[in-house]
Coordinates of C-alpha atoms in Angstrom, one line a residue:
M26 CA 92.0 77.8 111.6
L27 CA 91.5 78.6 115.2
V28 CA 94.2 80.6 117.0
A29 CA 94.4 81.5 120.7
I30 CA 96.7 84.3 121.8
V31 CA 97.4 85.2 125.4
L32 CA 98.8 88.7 125.8
G33 CA 100.8 89.7 128.9
G34 CA 102.3 87.9 131.8
V35 CA 105.6 87.9 133.7
F36 CA 108.0 85.1 134.2
S37 CA 106.0 83.2 131.6
W38 CA 102.8 83.6 133.7
P39 CA 99.7 84.7 131.6
F40 CA 97.1 87.3 132.8
A41 CA 95.3 86.2 135.9
G42 CA 91.6 86.3 136.6
S43 CA 89.3 89.0 135.6
A44 CA 89.7 92.1 133.5
A45 CA 88.2 95.6 133.2
L46 CA 86.5 95.6 129.8
T47 CA 85.6 98.8 128.1
A48 CA 83.1 98.5 125.3
P49 CA 83.5 100.4 122.0
D50 CA 80.4 102.5 122.6
E51 CA 81.8 103.8 125.9
Q52 CA 84.9 105.0 124.2
R53 CA 83.4 106.6 121.1
Q54 CA 83.0 110.4 121.5
E55 CA 82.4 111.0 117.8
P56 CA 81.9 108.5 115.0
P57 CA 85.5 108.1 113.8
V58 CA 84.4 107.0 110.4
V59 CA 83.3 108.7 107.3
S60 CA 82.9 107.1 103.9
S61 CA 83.6 108.8 100.5
E62 CA 81.6 106.2 98.6
T63 CA 78.4 108.2 98.5
R64 CA 79.9 111.7 98.4
P65 CA 80.2 114.1 95.5
S66 CA 83.4 114.5 93.6
A67 CA 86.2 116.9 94.5
G68 CA 84.8 119.3 91.9
N69 CA 81.9 120.0 94.2
A70 CA 84.0 120.6 97.3
S71 CA 86.8 122.7 98.6
V72 CA 90.2 121.2 98.8
V73 CA 91.7 121.2 102.4
A74 CA 95.0 119.5 101.6
E75 CA 96.8 117.8 98.7
L76 CA 98.3 114.4 99.7
T77 CA 101.0 112.3 97.9
V78 CA 101.7 108.6 98.6
R79 CA 104.9 107.1 97.3
N80 CA 105.8 103.4 97.1
R81 CA 109.6 103.3 97.7
A82 CA 109.7 99.5 97.6
R83 CA 110.5 97.2 94.7
T84 CA 107.3 95.3 95.3
D85 CA 103.7 96.3 94.4
R86 CA 101.4 97.3 97.2
T87 CA 97.8 95.9 97.1
A88 CA 95.1 97.3 99.4
E89 CA 97.8 98.3 102.0
P90 CA 96.5 99.9 105.2
L91 CA 97.8 103.5 105.4
T92 CA 97.5 106.0 108.2
T93 CA 98.5 109.7 108.3
G94 CA 97.8 112.8 110.3
V95 CA 96.8 116.1 108.5
P96 CA 96.6 119.6 110.1
I97 CA 93.5 121.7 109.2
P98 CA 93.8 125.5 109.4
E99 CA 91.6 127.1 112.1
A100 CA 90.1 129.5 109.6
L101 CA 88.4 126.7 107.8
N102 CA 86.2 126.1 110.9
V103 CA 85.8 122.4 110.3
H104 CA 84.0 120.9 113.3
A105 CA 83.2 117.3 112.4
T106 CA 84.9 114.5 110.4
R107 CA 81.6 113.9 108.5
E108 CA 82.3 117.2 106.7
L109 CA 85.5 115.7 105.2
S110 CA 86.4 113.0 102.7
V111 CA 89.3 111.7 100.7
V112 CA 89.2 111.5 96.9
S113 CA 91.7 110.3 94.3
D114 CA 91.9 110.9 90.6
A115 CA 89.8 107.7 90.2
G116 CA 87.1 108.9 92.5
P117 CA 86.1 108.8 96.2
V118 CA 88.1 106.7 98.6
A119 CA 86.6 104.9 101.7
T120 CA 88.3 106.6 104.6
Q121 CA 88.2 106.3 108.4
M122 CA 88.9 109.4 110.4
R123 CA 89.5 110.4 114.0
V124 CA 90.0 113.8 115.6
L125 CA 93.4 114.1 117.3
S126 CA 93.2 117.7 118.5
R127 CA 91.2 120.9 118.2
W128 CA 92.0 124.5 118.1
G129 CA 91.6 125.8 121.7
G130 CA 89.9 122.7 123.0
S131 CA 90.1 119.0 123.7
P132 CA 89.4 116.4 120.9
D133 CA 85.9 115.8 122.3
D134 CA 85.0 119.6 122.4
H135 CA 82.8 119.8 119.3
S136 CA 82.4 123.5 119.7
R137 CA 86.0 124.0 118.6
P138 CA 87.4 123.5 115.1
I139 CA 89.5 120.4 114.2
K140 CA 93.3 121.0 114.3
W141 CA 94.6 117.6 113.5
V142 CA 92.7 114.7 111.9
L143 CA 93.9 111.1 111.6
L144 CA 93.1 109.5 108.2
H145 CA 93.1 105.8 107.4
W146 CA 92.5 104.1 104.1
Q147 CA 93.8 101.3 101.9
A148 CA 96.0 102.1 98.9
S149 CA 97.3 100.1 95.9
L150 CA 100.5 101.2 94.1
E151 CA 102.9 99.6 91.7
S152 CA 106.6 99.4 92.6
H153 CA 108.2 102.9 92.8
A154 CA 105.0 104.6 91.8
Q155 CA 103.1 107.5 93.5
A156 CA 99.5 108.5 93.8
S157 CA 97.7 111.7 94.5
Y158 CA 94.8 112.2 96.9
R159 CA 92.9 115.2 98.2
L160 CA 91.3 115.8 101.5
V161 CA 88.2 117.8 100.7
R162 CA 85.3 119.4 102.6
H163 CA 81.7 119.1 101.6
V164 CA 78.6 121.1 102.5
K165 CA 76.6 117.9 103.0
S166 CA 77.8 114.4 103.8
T167 CA 76.5 110.9 104.4
D168 CA 77.9 108.7 107.2
D169 CA 79.2 105.2 106.4
Q170 CA 76.5 102.7 107.4
R171 CA 78.7 99.6 107.1
Q172 CA 79.3 97.6 110.3
H173 CA 82.3 98.6 112.4
L174 CA 85.1 96.0 112.9
V175 CA 84.5 95.8 116.7
V176 CA 81.4 94.0 118.0
S177 CA 81.0 94.2 121.7
K178 CA 79.6 91.0 123.3
S179 CA 79.2 90.0 126.9
G180 CA 82.6 89.4 128.5
K181 CA 84.6 89.9 125.3
V182 CA 85.6 92.2 122.4
V183 CA 85.1 90.7 119.0
V184 CA 86.9 92.1 115.9
D185 CA 85.7 90.8 112.5
T186 CA 88.0 91.9 109.6
G187 CA 86.3 89.9 106.9
Q188 CA 89.3 87.6 106.5
A189 CA 89.5 86.6 110.2
R190 CA 87.5 87.0 113.4
F191 CA 89.4 87.9 116.6
S192 CA 88.0 87.8 120.1
I193 CA 89.6 89.1 123.2
D194 CA 88.1 87.8 126.5
Q195 CA 88.4 89.0 130.0
G196 CA 91.4 86.8 130.7
G197 CA 93.4 88.5 128.0
A198 CA 93.1 85.6 125.5
L199 CA 92.8 86.4 121.8
R200 CA 91.3 83.8 119.5
V201 CA 91.4 83.9 115.8
S202 CA 89.1 82.0 113.3
M203 CA 90.0 82.2 109.6
R204 CA 87.5 82.7 106.8
D205 CA 87.1 79.8 104.4
G206 CA 85.1 80.4 101.2
G207 CA 83.3 83.4 102.6
R208 CA 82.3 81.7 105.9
D209 CA 83.8 81.1 109.3
H210 CA 85.8 77.8 109.3
L211 CA 86.8 76.5 112.6
V212 CA 89.1 73.5 112.9
D213 CA 89.4 71.5 116.0
A214 CA 91.0 73.6 118.7
D215 CA 93.2 70.7 119.9
D216 CA 94.8 70.5 116.4
S217 CA 95.8 74.1 115.9
V218 CA 95.9 76.1 119.1
V219 CA 98.4 78.9 119.1
S220 CA 99.2 80.9 122.2
L221 CA 101.2 84.1 122.5
S222 CA 102.5 85.4 125.8
S223 CA 105.2 87.8 126.9
F224 CA 107.8 87.0 129.5
I225 CA 110.3 88.7 131.7
R226 CA 113.2 86.9 133.3
A227 CA 115.2 88.8 135.9
T228 CA 118.9 88.2 136.7
A229 CA 118.1 87.6 140.4
S230 CA 115.1 86.3 142.2
P231 CA 112.6 89.3 142.4
G232 CA 110.4 87.7 145.0
K233 CA 106.8 87.1 144.2
A234 CA 105.7 88.8 141.0
Q235 CA 102.4 90.8 141.4
N236 CA 100.2 90.1 138.4
G237 CA 97.6 92.8 138.1
L238 CA 94.3 92.8 136.3
A239 CA 94.2 92.9 132.5
R240 CA 92.4 96.0 131.3
V241 CA 91.0 95.7 127.8
T242 CA 90.0 99.0 126.1
V243 CA 88.8 99.7 122.6
E244 CA 90.6 102.9 121.5
E245 CA 89.2 103.1 118.0
D246 CA 86.5 101.3 116.1
G247 CA 85.5 101.7 112.5
P248 CA 84.8 99.8 109.3
L249 CA 88.5 99.9 108.2
R250 CA 90.5 99.8 111.4
A251 CA 90.2 98.9 115.0
V252 CA 92.6 99.5 117.9
V253 CA 92.5 97.6 121.2
L254 CA 94.7 98.2 124.1
V255 CA 95.5 95.5 126.7
T256 CA 97.3 96.8 129.8
E257 CA 98.6 95.1 132.9
D258 CA 98.9 96.7 136.3
P259 CA 102.5 97.4 137.5
M260 CA 104.7 94.5 138.4
S261 CA 107.5 94.7 140.9
V262 CA 110.8 93.2 139.5
S263 CA 114.0 93.8 141.5
G264 CA 113.1 97.4 142.3
C265 CA 111.5 98.3 139.0
Q266 CA 107.8 99.0 138.6
L267 CA 107.2 97.5 135.2
I268 CA 104.0 97.8 133.1
L269 CA 103.4 95.8 129.9
Q270 CA 101.0 97.2 127.4
H271 CA 100.0 95.6 124.0
R272 CA 98.2 97.8 121.5
L273 CA 96.6 95.7 118.8
H274 CA 95.8 97.1 115.3
F275 CA 93.3 95.2 113.2
Y276 CA 92.4 96.0 109.5
R277 CA 89.6 95.2 107.2
D278 CA 90.2 92.1 105.0
K279 CA 93.5 91.3 106.7
S280 CA 94.4 88.2 108.7
F281 CA 97.3 89.9 110.4
V282 CA 97.5 92.0 113.6
R283 CA 100.1 94.6 114.3
I284 CA 101.0 94.8 118.0
F285 CA 102.9 97.5 119.7
H286 CA 104.5 95.9 122.8
T287 CA 105.5 98.6 125.3
L288 CA 107.6 98.1 128.4
T289 CA 107.5 101.0 130.9
N290 CA 109.4 101.3 134.2
K291 CA 107.2 103.6 136.4
A292 CA 109.9 103.8 139.1
A293 CA 111.5 107.2 139.5
A294 CA 114.8 107.7 137.7
Y295 CA 117.8 107.6 140.0
Y296 CA 121.3 107.7 138.6
D297 CA 124.3 106.3 140.4
G298 CA 126.5 105.3 137.5
I299 CA 126.1 103.3 134.3
G300 CA 125.7 99.6 135.0
K301 CA 125.1 100.1 138.8
P302 CA 121.4 99.6 139.5
G303 CA 120.1 101.8 142.2
R304 CA 116.7 102.8 143.3
G305 CA 114.2 102.3 140.4
N306 CA 116.7 100.5 138.2
C307 CA 117.1 96.8 137.6
F308 CA 118.7 94.2 135.3
I309 CA 116.6 91.7 133.4
Q310 CA 118.0 88.6 131.6
S311 CA 115.4 88.5 128.9
L312 CA 112.1 89.8 127.7
G313 CA 110.0 88.8 124.7
S314 CA 107.1 86.8 123.4
E315 CA 106.5 83.1 122.9
L316 CA 104.0 81.9 120.2
R317 CA 103.0 78.3 120.2
W318 CA 101.2 76.5 117.4
K319 CA 100.7 72.8 116.4
P320 CA 102.1 71.8 113.0
S321 CA 100.2 69.1 111.2
Q322 CA 103.4 67.6 109.7
E323 CA 106.5 66.1 111.3
R324 CA 108.7 68.8 109.7
T325 CA 108.0 72.4 109.1
T326 CA 109.4 74.8 106.6
V327 CA 111.1 77.8 108.2
L328 CA 112.0 81.0 106.4
L329 CA 114.3 83.5 108.2
G330 CA 114.7 87.1 107.0
G331 CA 118.4 87.8 106.9
E332 CA 119.7 90.2 104.2
S333 CA 117.8 87.7 101.9
P334 CA 115.4 85.0 103.0
Y335 CA 117.0 81.8 104.2
E336 CA 115.0 78.6 104.0
T337 CA 115.5 75.5 106.1
S338 CA 113.3 72.9 107.9
A339 CA 112.7 71.9 111.5
G340 CA 111.7 68.6 112.9
K341 CA 111.1 67.4 116.4
G342 CA 114.0 68.5 118.6
D343 CA 115.3 71.0 116.0
T344 CA 115.8 74.7 116.8
V345 CA 116.4 77.4 114.2
R346 CA 117.4 80.9 115.3
L347 CA 118.1 84.3 113.7
Y348 CA 120.2 86.4 116.1
Q349 CA 121.3 90.0 115.5
D350 CA 124.0 90.7 118.1
S351 CA 125.2 94.1 117.0
S352 CA 124.4 96.9 114.5
G353 CA 126.5 95.4 111.7
K354 CA 128.0 98.8 110.9
D355 CA 131.7 99.5 110.5
N356 CA 131.8 100.7 114.1
W357 CA 129.6 97.9 115.3
N358 CA 131.8 97.4 118.4
V359 CA 131.5 101.0 119.7
P360 CA 131.6 101.2 122.7
A361 CA 133.9 98.2 123.0
G362 CA 132.9 95.3 125.2
P363 CA 129.4 93.9 125.0
Y364 CA 129.1 92.7 121.4
A365 CA 130.3 89.2 120.4
F366 CA 130.4 89.6 116.6
R367 CA 129.4 91.9 113.7
G368 CA 125.8 91.7 112.5
Y369 CA 123.7 88.6 112.6
R370 CA 123.9 84.8 112.3
I371 CA 121.4 82.1 111.5
Y372 CA 121.8 78.9 113.6
K373 CA 120.3 75.4 113.5
G374 CA 121.2 73.9 116.8
G375 CA 124.8 75.0 117.4
K376 CA 125.7 75.2 113.7
V377 CA 125.9 78.6 111.8
L378 CA 124.0 78.3 108.6
A379 CA 124.4 81.9 107.3
S380 CA 125.5 85.3 108.5
G381 CA 125.5 89.0 107.4
N382 CA 125.3 92.5 108.7
H383 CA 121.7 93.6 108.7
A384 CA 118.9 91.1 109.1
S385 CA 115.5 92.2 107.9
G386 CA 114.0 90.6 111.0
W387 CA 111.2 88.1 110.2
L388 CA 110.5 84.4 110.5
D389 CA 107.8 82.2 108.9
A390 CA 107.0 78.7 110.0
S391 CA 104.5 76.7 107.9
D392 CA 103.5 73.0 107.4
G393 CA 102.0 73.4 103.9
K394 CA 98.4 73.8 105.3
M395 CA 98.8 76.8 107.5
G396 CA 101.6 79.1 108.8
V397 CA 102.5 81.9 111.1
T398 CA 104.8 84.9 110.3
V399 CA 106.4 87.0 113.1
A400 CA 108.3 90.1 112.2
A401 CA 109.9 93.0 114.2
R402 CA 110.3 96.4 112.7
H403 CA 113.7 98.0 112.9
F404 CA 115.1 94.6 113.9
W405 CA 118.9 95.2 113.4
Q406 CA 118.8 98.8 114.5
N407 CA 117.3 97.7 117.9
N408 CA 119.9 95.1 118.5
P409 CA 120.3 92.7 120.1
K410 CA 117.3 90.7 118.8
T411 CA 116.4 87.1 118.2
L412 CA 113.7 85.2 116.4
Q413 CA 113.6 81.4 116.9
A414 CA 111.4 78.5 115.9
T415 CA 111.4 74.8 117.0
G416 CA 110.1 71.8 115.1
D417 CA 107.3 71.3 117.7
G418 CA 105.7 74.7 117.1
L419 CA 107.3 77.2 119.5
I420 CA 108.3 80.6 118.0
T421 CA 110.2 83.0 120.3
A422 CA 110.8 86.7 119.7
G423 CA 113.6 87.9 122.0
L424 CA 113.1 91.6 122.3
W425 CA 115.7 91.7 125.1
P426 CA 117.3 88.4 124.3
E427 CA 119.1 86.2 126.8
E428 CA 121.7 85.4 124.1
F429 CA 123.4 88.8 124.7
S430 CA 126.7 88.9 126.5
R431 CA 125.4 90.8 129.5
P432 CA 122.1 91.5 131.3
H433 CA 119.9 94.3 130.1
W434 CA 119.7 97.4 132.2
I435 CA 116.2 98.9 132.7
F436 CA 116.6 102.3 134.4
G437 CA 114.0 104.4 136.1
G438 CA 111.5 106.2 133.8
F439 CA 112.5 104.0 130.9
R440 CA 109.9 103.2 128.1
K441 CA 110.5 101.2 125.0
T442 CA 108.0 100.1 122.3
H443 CA 108.6 97.4 119.8
E444 CA 106.4 97.1 116.7
M445 CA 105.6 93.5 115.8
L446 CA 103.6 91.8 113.1
Y447 CA 101.7 88.5 113.6
Y448 CA 100.4 87.1 110.3
F449 CA 98.2 84.0 110.3
H450 CA 97.9 82.4 106.8
R451 CA 97.0 79.4 104.8
G452 CA 99.4 77.4 102.8
S453 CA 103.1 78.1 102.4
A454 CA 104.9 81.4 102.9
S455 CA 105.0 81.8 99.1
D456 CA 101.3 81.1 98.7
A457 CA 100.5 83.7 101.4
R458 CA 102.8 86.4 99.9
T459 CA 104.6 86.6 103.2
A460 CA 107.6 88.5 101.7
E461 CA 105.2 91.2 100.4
I462 CA 103.3 91.5 103.7
V463 CA 106.6 91.8 105.6
T464 CA 107.9 94.5 103.2
A465 CA 104.7 96.5 103.7
F466 CA 105.1 96.2 107.4
Q467 CA 108.8 97.2 107.5
D468 CA 108.4 100.1 105.0
P469 CA 104.8 101.3 105.2
L470 CA 103.2 103.7 102.8
I471 CA 103.1 107.3 104.0
A472 CA 100.8 110.0 102.8
Q473 CA 102.2 113.5 103.1
A474 CA 100.9 117.0 102.5
S475 CA 103.0 119.7 100.9
P476 CA 105.5 121.7 103.0
R477 CA 103.4 124.8 102.2
H478 CA 100.3 123.2 103.8
Y479 CA 102.0 122.1 107.0
V480 CA 103.5 125.5 107.5
S481 CA 100.5 127.6 106.5
S482 CA 98.1 125.5 108.6
G483 CA 99.5 127.1 111.7
A484 CA 99.3 123.8 113.6
L485 CA 103.0 123.7 114.1
G486 CA 103.2 127.2 115.5
A487 CA 105.2 130.1 114.1
T488 CA 107.2 128.3 111.5
A489 CA 109.0 129.8 108.4
S490 CA 108.8 128.2 105.0
E491 CA 112.0 127.0 103.5
D492 CA 113.8 129.9 101.7
R493 CA 117.3 129.2 100.4
K494 CA 117.7 132.7 99.0
K495 CA 117.1 134.5 102.2
Y496 CA 118.6 132.0 104.6
P497 CA 121.2 130.0 102.7
D498 CA 123.5 129.2 105.6
Y499 CA 120.6 128.1 107.9
E500 CA 119.1 125.9 105.2
R501 CA 122.4 124.3 104.5
L502 CA 123.0 123.7 108.2
I503 CA 119.6 121.9 108.5
D504 CA 120.3 119.8 105.3
A505 CA 123.7 118.8 106.8
Q506 CA 121.9 117.0 109.7
I507 CA 120.8 114.2 107.3
D508 CA 123.2 114.7 104.3
P509 CA 126.9 115.0 105.2
A510 CA 127.6 116.3 101.7
A511 CA 125.7 119.4 102.5
G512 CA 128.1 120.6 105.2
D513 CA 131.4 120.0 106.8
S514 CA 132.0 117.1 109.1
R515 CA 131.4 119.2 112.3
S516 CA 128.0 120.4 111.1
S517 CA 126.7 116.9 110.0
L518 CA 125.6 115.8 113.4
I519 CA 122.7 113.4 113.0
V520 CA 123.4 110.9 110.3
S521 CA 127.2 110.9 110.5
N522 CA 127.2 110.6 114.3
I523 CA 124.7 107.8 114.3
D524 CA 126.9 105.6 112.2
R525 CA 130.3 106.9 113.4
R526 CA 129.3 106.5 117.1
N527 CA 127.1 103.4 116.6
V528 CA 124.0 105.0 118.1
Y529 CA 122.0 101.8 117.7
G530 CA 120.6 99.2 120.1
I531 CA 117.6 98.9 122.4
E532 CA 118.6 101.8 124.6
F533 CA 119.8 104.2 122.0
F534 CA 118.1 103.8 118.6
G535 CA 115.9 106.8 118.0
D536 CA 118.0 109.0 120.2
T537 CA 121.0 111.2 119.2
D538 CA 124.5 111.3 120.6
Q539 CA 125.6 114.6 122.1
E540 CA 128.5 116.5 120.6
S541 CA 130.9 116.8 123.5
D542 CA 134.6 117.2 124.1
T543 CA 134.4 114.5 126.8
W544 CA 133.1 111.9 124.4
T545 CA 135.2 108.7 124.2
W546 CA 135.1 105.5 122.2
T547 CA 134.2 103.6 125.3
T548 CA 131.3 105.7 126.5
R549 CA 128.2 107.3 125.1
Q550 CA 126.6 110.6 126.0
M551 CA 123.1 110.5 124.7
S552 CA 120.8 113.5 124.4
N553 CA 117.8 111.6 125.8
L554 CA 115.7 113.5 123.3
E555 CA 116.5 116.7 125.2
Q556 CA 116.6 120.2 123.6
D557 CA 113.5 119.2 121.6
G558 CA 115.5 117.2 119.0
S559 CA 112.4 115.2 117.9
W560 CA 110.4 118.4 117.5
A561 CA 113.2 120.0 115.5
M562 CA 113.2 117.0 113.1
L563 CA 109.4 117.2 112.7
L564 CA 109.7 120.9 111.8
A565 CA 112.5 120.2 109.3
F566 CA 110.3 117.5 107.7
A567 CA 107.3 119.9 107.6
R568 CA 109.4 122.7 106.0
K569 CA 111.2 120.6 103.5
G570 CA 109.1 117.5 102.9
D571 CA 112.1 115.2 103.2
L572 CA 111.1 111.9 104.8
R573 CA 114.7 111.3 106.0
F574 CA 114.0 113.8 108.8

């Protein structure tokens, strides 16, 4: 199967012309990969950190990519990732590593000890099971000699995962060839070309859009994972200076790619009233991605991820759509006005086929021979959202959908990232285990160290360990942020206010609502992540080990 994906563009225009291409070797400051396959056991090494991985899902996880950051105490004086490896009870684990920061220096200052290291490996766990790993340090080590996923060629970046080969050319086009029986199998491009492009539609004519160059940069390259960043130069849209970035994550032995689509308005923030665009602000009608493929059959099978999968079919002229209008919570219409109905609806043409409160946010279209899955993480929380498929092979992901009752306001300084999955598979959705792939994407495995390790490492500054005997009132106050039963209604600010005040939607999800005497049911007063709220949640997680933080 051959797939062509074009990333970027404005008003449905793809990247233009040439690109600045940065080869992997130019980006690599230190080999980001170490392998544990030839290393001694943990018994011959000192343990840096104990790590626990829990599978919270009802489905088994098989060779699922897992990425986590681990702090290393300065006193250990670890200078290179080749001194480290990950082991489990079953033995060494092939691991890819990258230095995130160093004590008293930049990540590329090898004279300074490592402060944070990013670990990546693949883990298999049964449903609701957990596994133990250890990050250990060795006196001697052997670098992994396997080929990295990225192969730099003239004019393009090539990523070979073993299951698929992806190539990104200077025009921003990504082509995918699937493996067949251990070898590359390319079908005729005219029969199965798929293109993926982003689009922005403004509410008023913005004049001529200025398409910049597509800059393609390899940010990470190793035998287990590769990360490629595609960036457009700023585009002027009705006073906004918009930048579209697409960060692509590839994984060994996988035929899917995770793409982080980021929209940034580089114009300076200027406030002159909610809903009144001033300097640096603008309205857009819609923004999203369009994926085109060519089904080999007259009718395709379409699965849509509502609260449970809903199956239908689409032929020529048919359109099937999953649309999440509001949060689906009890207070879904707060503040009153813009929302049309509670939760989501599944349409075929103009007919409602199904409805519910919280769609899981994925769509699979297949013709029995091949298929494409598109999924958005935190779909209902980031309402409004839409996923749509037509019988002739067009799949649309409306990240800022035009179906919403009013245009979308993009204010100065705004940045929003959507995490998407694009899975290219053979056969039907059932044959390709699409539901399991989507579950792993929506609820990824997390490896976490103990609270004692996070606190004692010193990487989070002067932080006290949890102590309910010495500080009972303080600990209860922190618990109440995520557990209303731990405190009174006034002290339960985070979880209770998110649901009670409907702090969901593209603009608000991930932020917190300010506690204010001037708050009303028709307005919101968001904290805009001020007062270090995100840092406070990170410290609470580090001290308590509760993933709800």
